[in-house]
Amino acid sequence: MRMSPSATHVRLSSAVLGIAVAAGTAFGAAACASAEPAAPMEAPAGLSELADVRVLAEFDKSAGQNAESIALEPGGGVVIGMIGARQVVRVRGDGGTEVLATMPVPAGGGGTTPLVGIPQVTGVARDQGGAVFFLYSAGLGGLTGIWRLAPGSSEPELIVSMPADTMPNALIIDQPRNRFLVTDSTGGRVWEAPLSGGEPSVWNADPTLAPSGFFGANGLKLRAGAAWVSNYDLGTIVRIPVEQSGAAGPVAVHATGLAGIDDFDFTGRGDEILAALNDTSELVGVAADGTHRVLLDGDDGVEGTTAVVVRDETVFISNGALREGDRPALRVARLVGG
């Protein structure tokens, strides 16, 4: 983790910030020590803007409800993974909330969870039949992996067990290939596993996914015949072509200079991306050529930004809210311009 007592700042992620919740400690943020300073970048023209930013739902910080990930549901609602509370929570379109599941603490308290030392729910996904899938990172004890929550059930089932030394972070359903894809932030890899459950295997472990002192591969999306992955430590988004066989093609860096990037999503306007920068509490727009600019920041109520998901013209933004004084919330905004 490369932190020292004399440091005035430490680097953040949605996962390490879970330690702050458990310990009652407020952390600051700084860019990766090994990363080169970003060169001045001309602001991209033609990017979409965000308007009418408002709070849809607030969460209970004292209970560890630190929003980490978002999956869309029909009717205007979403499902959210709550890292500190080890919960999966539904937020309806009217802002009402419902806890769908709370995960047990593994034997020994979860202190073997890689890097962060506490068990936590991370990525979430939902299939067309209404089943909710989510990731639980809990170290030793056999609980780490992909869990399935059937519609109407409050009893999740472990369907893909992952190694205890992994930190599964983002989860997507690759329906055409009947598989899940999962980022492993500590291992710097993307795993695949059957949708029906079973043994996972490493799909890609390119060096561009590796951590540089803390977390590597983080956010994950499928678009236009490729998997797109963010690297928290390196501040990058990379594009990995998906070959006809389902194997990974040559990796290319798409965008740089995004220090502390967590999750991201496409706006539906070509390859334009909205990216959540956890360290700086910003939401940035990334143009098709990789250039980017800040669209929302702390003045807009964005704090410890962890995830962003786009549905048509509506943008959902989750606050990790793991710094002292922050309020965990789900915000929505309207996508305009571009």
Tab-separated table of C-alpha atoms in Angstrom:
chain	number	residue	atom	x	y	z
A	1	MET	CA	0.000	0.000	0.000
A	2	ARG	CA	3.117	2.191	0.411
A	3	MET	CA	1.949	4.537	3.147
A	4	SER	CA	4.176	6.164	5.745
A	5	PRO	CA	3.321	7.869	9.042
A	6	SER	CA	4.866	11.112	7.823
A	7	ALA	CA	2.784	11.277	4.667
A	8	THR	CA	0.243	14.104	4.604
A	9	HIS	CA	-1.881	12.271	2.070
A	10	VAL	CA	-2.595	8.679	1.250
A	11	ARG	CA	-4.046	7.266	-1.920
A	12	LEU	CA	-7.667	6.240	-1.842
A	13	SER	CA	-9.923	3.728	-3.478
A	14	SER	CA	-13.423	2.612	-2.695
A	15	ALA	CA	-11.935	-0.464	-1.070
A	16	VAL	CA	-9.190	1.013	1.091
A	17	LEU	CA	-11.622	3.651	2.219
A	18	GLY	CA	-13.601	0.849	3.794
A	19	ILE	CA	-10.787	0.666	6.324
A	20	ALA	CA	-11.419	4.306	7.114
A	21	VAL	CA	-15.031	3.499	7.903
A	22	ALA	CA	-14.076	0.616	10.160
A	23	ALA	CA	-11.382	2.550	11.972
A	24	GLY	CA	-13.112	5.915	12.043
A	25	THR	CA	-10.163	7.465	10.236
A	26	ALA	CA	-10.357	10.206	7.619
A	27	PHE	CA	-7.995	9.804	4.692
A	28	GLY	CA	-6.773	12.281	2.109
A	29	ALA	CA	-5.785	11.424	-1.442
A	30	ALA	CA	-2.790	11.769	-3.693
A	31	ALA	CA	-1.808	10.475	-7.103
A	32	CYS	CA	0.144	7.274	-7.516
A	33	ALA	CA	3.758	7.885	-6.583
A	34	SER	CA	5.071	5.913	-9.527
A	35	ALA	CA	2.919	7.632	-12.137
A	36	GLU	CA	4.355	10.335	-14.360
A	37	PRO	CA	2.788	13.794	-13.951
A	38	ALA	CA	0.032	14.267	-16.503
A	39	ALA	CA	0.945	16.610	-19.325
A	40	PRO	CA	-1.301	19.638	-19.836
A	41	MET	CA	-4.223	18.560	-21.991
A	42	GLU	CA	-6.387	20.674	-24.229
A	43	ALA	CA	-10.003	20.519	-23.104
A	44	PRO	CA	-12.023	18.424	-25.554
A	45	ALA	CA	-14.778	20.123	-27.509
A	46	GLY	CA	-18.214	18.667	-28.023
A	47	LEU	CA	-18.438	16.663	-24.801
A	48	SER	CA	-21.821	16.235	-23.200
A	49	GLU	CA	-22.693	18.290	-20.133
A	50	LEU	CA	-24.572	17.358	-16.966
A	51	ALA	CA	-27.472	19.411	-15.653
A	52	ASP	CA	-30.085	19.267	-12.884
A	53	VAL	CA	-27.853	17.385	-10.439
A	54	ARG	CA	-29.851	16.236	-7.420
A	55	VAL	CA	-29.838	13.662	-4.625
A	56	LEU	CA	-32.056	10.658	-5.299
A	57	ALA	CA	-31.256	8.775	-2.090
A	58	GLU	CA	-29.090	9.207	0.990
A	59	PHE	CA	-27.516	6.299	2.854
A	60	ASP	CA	-26.526	5.521	6.433
A	61	LYS	CA	-22.832	6.211	6.789
A	62	SER	CA	-22.788	4.998	10.401
A	63	ALA	CA	-23.956	1.587	9.150
A	64	GLY	CA	-21.201	1.455	6.534
A	65	GLN	CA	-23.518	2.106	3.585
A	66	ASN	CA	-20.774	3.353	1.322
A	67	ALA	CA	-22.016	3.079	-2.250
A	68	GLU	CA	-19.515	1.304	-4.489
A	69	SER	CA	-21.298	0.119	-7.648
A	70	ILE	CA	-24.537	0.556	-9.590
A	71	ALA	CA	-26.644	-1.779	-11.746
A	72	LEU	CA	-29.741	-0.566	-13.594
A	73	GLU	CA	-33.195	-2.012	-12.958
A	74	PRO	CA	-36.459	-1.562	-14.886
A	75	GLY	CA	-38.738	1.245	-13.780
A	76	GLY	CA	-36.025	3.799	-13.086
A	77	GLY	CA	-34.418	2.079	-10.104
A	78	VAL	CA	-30.950	0.700	-9.467
A	79	VAL	CA	-29.176	-1.866	-7.313
A	80	ILE	CA	-26.096	-0.766	-5.359
A	81	GLY	CA	-23.265	-2.636	-3.671
A	82	MET	CA	-22.433	-1.202	-0.233
A	83	ILE	CA	-18.849	-2.004	0.711
A	84	GLY	CA	-18.720	-1.250	4.432
A	85	ALA	CA	-22.171	-2.619	5.221
A	86	ARG	CA	-21.595	-5.773	3.107
A	87	GLN	CA	-25.016	-5.150	1.592
A	88	VAL	CA	-26.869	-5.116	-1.679
A	89	VAL	CA	-29.424	-2.291	-1.673
A	90	ARG	CA	-32.213	-1.431	-4.103
A	91	VAL	CA	-33.000	2.234	-4.771
A	92	ARG	CA	-36.361	2.785	-6.452
A	93	GLY	CA	-37.028	5.534	-8.942
A	94	ASP	CA	-38.745	7.567	-6.217
A	95	GLY	CA	-35.662	7.371	-3.967
A	96	GLY	CA	-36.984	4.731	-1.588
A	97	THR	CA	-34.456	2.114	-0.480
A	98	GLU	CA	-34.597	-1.572	0.418
A	99	VAL	CA	-31.823	-3.859	1.678
A	100	LEU	CA	-31.873	-6.993	-0.488
A	101	ALA	CA	-29.101	-8.915	1.267
A	102	THR	CA	-26.471	-8.553	3.974
A	103	MET	CA	-23.422	-10.787	3.745
A	104	PRO	CA	-22.035	-12.650	6.764
A	105	VAL	CA	-18.636	-11.826	8.213
A	106	PRO	CA	-16.268	-14.715	7.513
A	107	ALA	CA	-14.647	-16.649	10.316
A	108	GLY	CA	-11.862	-14.557	11.782
A	109	GLY	CA	-13.536	-11.284	10.866
A	110	GLY	CA	-12.344	-10.998	7.281
A	111	GLY	CA	-8.945	-9.619	8.201
A	112	THR	CA	-7.386	-11.631	5.367
A	113	THR	CA	-9.237	-9.626	2.698
A	114	PRO	CA	-6.408	-8.472	0.387
A	115	LEU	CA	-5.019	-5.004	1.141
A	116	VAL	CA	-8.101	-3.614	2.874
A	117	GLY	CA	-8.449	-6.113	5.722
A	118	ILE	CA	-12.249	-6.026	5.908
A	119	PRO	CA	-14.853	-7.991	3.906
A	120	GLN	CA	-16.880	-5.975	1.430
A	121	VAL	CA	-19.475	-6.166	-1.319
A	122	THR	CA	-18.218	-4.563	-4.526
A	123	GLY	CA	-19.578	-4.982	-8.073
A	124	VAL	CA	-23.228	-5.677	-8.894
A	125	ALA	CA	-25.062	-6.809	-12.038
A	126	ARG	CA	-28.622	-7.801	-12.946
A	127	ASP	CA	-29.875	-10.171	-15.616
A	128	GLN	CA	-33.043	-9.849	-17.697
A	129	GLY	CA	-34.859	-12.317	-15.475
A	130	GLY	CA	-34.398	-10.147	-12.393
A	131	ALA	CA	-31.630	-12.091	-10.664
A	132	VAL	CA	-29.028	-9.882	-8.976
A	133	PHE	CA	-25.378	-10.932	-8.988
A	134	PHE	CA	-22.716	-9.356	-6.816
A	135	LEU	CA	-19.109	-9.737	-5.735
A	136	TYR	CA	-17.970	-10.396	-2.194
A	137	SER	CA	-14.316	-10.025	-1.261
A	138	ALA	CA	-13.627	-11.672	2.079
A	139	GLY	CA	-10.160	-13.256	1.983
A	140	LEU	CA	-9.908	-16.706	3.523
A	141	GLY	CA	-13.019	-18.615	4.504
A	142	GLY	CA	-14.511	-19.597	1.157
A	143	LEU	CA	-16.855	-16.622	0.728
A	144	THR	CA	-14.956	-14.669	-1.945
A	145	GLY	CA	-16.557	-14.799	-5.373
A	146	ILE	CA	-19.745	-14.205	-7.375
A	147	TRP	CA	-23.048	-14.513	-5.531
A	148	ARG	CA	-26.550	-14.843	-6.978
A	149	LEU	CA	-29.688	-13.428	-5.411
A	150	ALA	CA	-32.822	-14.878	-7.011
A	151	PRO	CA	-35.815	-12.575	-7.575
A	152	GLY	CA	-37.761	-12.190	-4.336
A	153	SER	CA	-35.110	-13.989	-2.261
A	154	SER	CA	-33.043	-12.605	0.603
A	155	GLU	CA	-30.709	-15.621	0.692
A	156	PRO	CA	-27.838	-15.229	-1.786
A	157	GLU	CA	-25.995	-18.251	-3.181
A	158	LEU	CA	-22.284	-18.480	-3.985
A	159	ILE	CA	-22.101	-19.673	-7.596
A	160	VAL	CA	-18.466	-18.875	-8.475
A	161	SER	CA	-15.799	-19.247	-5.827
A	162	MET	CA	-12.716	-17.118	-6.436
A	163	PRO	CA	-9.254	-17.397	-4.845
A	164	ALA	CA	-8.853	-15.790	-1.419
A	165	ASP	CA	-5.982	-13.602	-2.656
A	166	THR	CA	-8.161	-11.873	-5.273
A	167	MET	CA	-9.999	-8.579	-4.844
A	168	PRO	CA	-12.979	-8.913	-7.222
A	169	ASN	CA	-14.165	-5.398	-7.973
A	170	ALA	CA	-16.320	-4.912	-11.094
A	171	LEU	CA	-18.780	-7.451	-12.474
A	172	ILE	CA	-20.461	-7.577	-15.888
A	173	ILE	CA	-22.623	-10.128	-17.696
A	174	ASP	CA	-21.369	-11.050	-21.170
A	175	GLN	CA	-24.637	-12.611	-22.316
A	176	PRO	CA	-23.644	-13.563	-25.889
A	177	ARG	CA	-20.758	-15.640	-24.522
A	178	ASN	CA	-22.686	-16.962	-21.511
A	179	ARG	CA	-20.122	-15.712	-19.023
A	180	PHE	CA	-19.262	-13.193	-16.343
A	181	LEU	CA	-16.230	-10.949	-16.578
A	182	VAL	CA	-14.706	-9.732	-13.298
A	183	THR	CA	-11.836	-7.355	-12.567
A	184	ASP	CA	-9.328	-8.374	-9.901
A	185	SER	CA	-7.813	-5.188	-8.510
A	186	THR	CA	-4.986	-6.719	-6.491
A	187	GLY	CA	-4.030	-9.292	-9.122
A	188	GLY	CA	-4.332	-6.869	-12.050
A	189	ARG	CA	-6.417	-9.325	-14.052
A	190	VAL	CA	-9.802	-9.890	-15.653
A	191	TRP	CA	-11.413	-13.253	-14.848
A	192	GLU	CA	-14.185	-15.076	-16.662
A	193	ALA	CA	-16.694	-17.583	-15.291
A	194	PRO	CA	-19.831	-19.343	-16.619
A	195	LEU	CA	-23.151	-17.615	-15.999
A	196	SER	CA	-24.482	-20.870	-14.606
A	197	GLY	CA	-21.666	-20.941	-12.054
A	198	GLY	CA	-18.527	-23.016	-11.783
A	199	GLU	CA	-14.787	-22.540	-11.976
A	200	PRO	CA	-13.339	-19.141	-12.936
A	201	SER	CA	-10.278	-18.672	-15.101
A	202	VAL	CA	-8.053	-15.727	-15.974
A	203	TRP	CA	-9.227	-14.089	-19.219
A	204	ASN	CA	-6.544	-11.414	-19.429
A	205	ALA	CA	-3.549	-10.439	-17.317
A	206	ASP	CA	-1.912	-7.807	-19.512
A	207	PRO	CA	0.631	-5.577	-17.703
A	208	THR	CA	-1.599	-2.548	-18.361
A	209	LEU	CA	-4.053	-4.017	-15.826
A	210	ALA	CA	-1.484	-4.458	-13.059
A	211	PRO	CA	-1.417	-2.354	-9.887
A	212	SER	CA	1.466	-0.050	-9.149
A	213	GLY	CA	1.534	-0.182	-5.370
A	214	PHE	CA	-2.177	-0.563	-4.643
A	215	PHE	CA	-5.086	-1.256	-7.050
A	216	GLY	CA	-4.898	-2.037	-10.759
A	217	ALA	CA	-7.890	-3.172	-12.858
A	218	ASN	CA	-11.047	-1.587	-11.451
A	219	GLY	CA	-14.037	-0.566	-13.591
A	220	LEU	CA	-15.207	-2.736	-16.491
A	221	LYS	CA	-17.604	-2.327	-19.431
A	222	LEU	CA	-18.353	-4.122	-22.706
A	223	ARG	CA	-18.867	-2.004	-25.811
A	224	ALA	CA	-18.386	-2.300	-29.558
A	225	GLY	CA	-16.687	-5.664	-29.513
A	226	ALA	CA	-14.283	-4.845	-26.715
A	227	ALA	CA	-13.876	-4.921	-22.957
A	228	TRP	CA	-12.858	-1.573	-21.484
A	229	VAL	CA	-11.042	-1.545	-18.138
A	230	SER	CA	-9.905	1.263	-15.851
A	231	ASN	CA	-6.654	1.060	-13.879
A	232	TYR	CA	-6.869	2.948	-10.594
A	233	ASP	CA	-3.129	3.220	-9.936
A	234	LEU	CA	-2.129	4.184	-13.464
A	235	GLY	CA	-5.093	6.490	-14.118
A	236	THR	CA	-5.893	4.845	-17.433
A	237	ILE	CA	-8.678	3.262	-19.444
A	238	VAL	CA	-7.622	0.431	-21.737
A	239	ARG	CA	-9.487	-1.274	-24.573
A	240	ILE	CA	-9.281	-5.062	-24.999
A	241	PRO	CA	-10.798	-6.415	-28.221
A	242	VAL	CA	-12.940	-9.523	-27.758
A	243	GLU	CA	-12.143	-11.997	-30.517
A	244	GLN	CA	-14.732	-14.216	-32.201
A	245	SER	CA	-13.689	-17.073	-29.944
A	246	GLY	CA	-14.224	-14.895	-26.859
A	247	ALA	CA	-10.495	-14.622	-26.195
A	248	ALA	CA	-8.802	-11.311	-25.496
A	249	GLY	CA	-7.066	-9.431	-28.310
A	250	PRO	CA	-4.175	-6.952	-28.089
A	251	VAL	CA	-4.622	-4.353	-25.352
A	252	ALA	CA	-4.457	-0.633	-26.196
A	253	VAL	CA	-4.446	2.340	-23.810
A	254	HIS	CA	-7.383	4.595	-24.629
A	255	ALA	CA	-7.060	7.399	-22.043
A	256	THR	CA	-4.489	8.535	-19.484
A	257	GLY	CA	-4.243	11.169	-16.743
A	258	LEU	CA	-7.290	9.890	-14.817
A	259	ALA	CA	-5.662	9.490	-11.394
A	260	GLY	CA	-7.763	7.478	-8.953
A	261	ILE	CA	-10.297	6.325	-11.548
A	262	ASP	CA	-12.884	3.914	-10.212
A	263	ASP	CA	-15.873	2.956	-12.358
A	264	PHE	CA	-17.046	4.500	-15.650
A	265	ASP	CA	-19.759	4.185	-18.296
A	266	PHE	CA	-20.446	5.118	-21.902
A	267	THR	CA	-22.989	7.838	-22.629
A	268	GLY	CA	-24.292	6.152	-25.791
A	269	ARG	CA	-22.849	8.978	-27.858
A	270	GLY	CA	-20.095	7.155	-29.682
A	271	ASP	CA	-17.132	6.304	-27.478
A	272	GLU	CA	-17.753	9.196	-25.056
A	273	ILE	CA	-17.216	8.096	-21.438
A	274	LEU	CA	-18.175	9.421	-18.019
A	275	ALA	CA	-15.588	8.417	-15.413
A	276	ALA	CA	-15.705	8.557	-11.596
A	277	LEU	CA	-12.430	9.789	-10.082
A	278	ASN	CA	-12.431	8.631	-6.479
A	279	ASP	CA	-9.319	10.469	-5.295
A	280	THR	CA	-10.326	13.929	-6.476
A	281	SER	CA	-14.112	13.593	-6.020
A	282	GLU	CA	-14.785	14.389	-9.659
A	283	LEU	CA	-16.856	13.128	-12.529
A	284	VAL	CA	-15.063	13.669	-15.828
A	285	GLY	CA	-16.069	13.393	-19.457
A	286	VAL	CA	-13.660	11.487	-21.679
A	287	ALA	CA	-13.867	12.159	-25.417
A	288	ALA	CA	-13.413	9.505	-28.099
A	289	ASP	CA	-9.792	10.609	-28.557
A	290	GLY	CA	-9.030	10.124	-24.840
A	291	THR	CA	-8.920	13.804	-23.891
A	292	HIS	CA	-11.046	14.743	-20.906
A	293	ARG	CA	-12.355	17.488	-18.661
A	294	VAL	CA	-14.132	17.774	-15.310
A	295	LEU	CA	-17.928	17.914	-15.493
A	296	LEU	CA	-18.813	17.702	-11.780
A	297	ASP	CA	-16.795	18.188	-8.601
A	298	GLY	CA	-17.208	18.909	-4.907
A	299	ASP	CA	-19.150	22.095	-5.627
A	300	ASP	CA	-21.826	19.879	-7.165
A	301	GLY	CA	-21.925	17.608	-4.102
A	302	VAL	CA	-19.783	14.882	-5.654
A	303	GLU	CA	-17.602	13.286	-2.945
A	304	GLY	CA	-15.459	10.157	-3.049
A	305	THR	CA	-16.963	9.296	-6.429
A	306	THR	CA	-17.111	5.539	-7.007
A	307	ALA	CA	-19.454	4.705	-9.876
A	308	VAL	CA	-21.482	6.145	-12.740
A	309	VAL	CA	-24.144	4.497	-14.894
A	310	VAL	CA	-26.072	6.026	-17.809
A	311	ARG	CA	-29.662	5.202	-18.772
A	312	ASP	CA	-30.730	7.215	-21.838
A	313	GLU	CA	-30.446	10.843	-20.643
A	314	THR	CA	-30.246	10.023	-16.928
A	315	VAL	CA	-26.896	9.640	-15.169
A	316	PHE	CA	-26.627	7.893	-11.792
A	317	ILE	CA	-23.581	8.806	-9.657
A	318	SER	CA	-22.655	7.138	-6.375
A	319	ASN	CA	-20.680	8.814	-3.638
A	320	GLY	CA	-18.360	6.566	-1.674
A	321	ALA	CA	-18.620	9.184	1.060
A	322	LEU	CA	-15.742	7.732	3.047
A	323	ARG	CA	-13.996	10.944	3.958
A	324	GLU	CA	-14.763	12.796	7.140
A	325	GLY	CA	-17.812	15.007	6.710
A	326	ASP	CA	-19.083	13.356	3.550
A	327	ARG	CA	-22.637	12.131	3.204
A	328	PRO	CA	-23.110	8.896	1.238
A	329	ALA	CA	-25.684	9.394	-1.487
A	330	LEU	CA	-26.874	8.455	-4.937
A	331	ARG	CA	-27.129	11.449	-7.216
A	332	VAL	CA	-28.788	11.749	-10.584
A	333	ALA	CA	-28.135	14.228	-13.364
A	334	ARG	CA	-29.438	14.916	-16.858
A	335	LEU	CA	-27.176	14.381	-19.866
A	336	VAL	CA	-27.324	17.346	-22.236
A	337	GLY	CA	-25.346	18.805	-25.131
A	338	GLY	CA	-22.613	16.912	-26.880
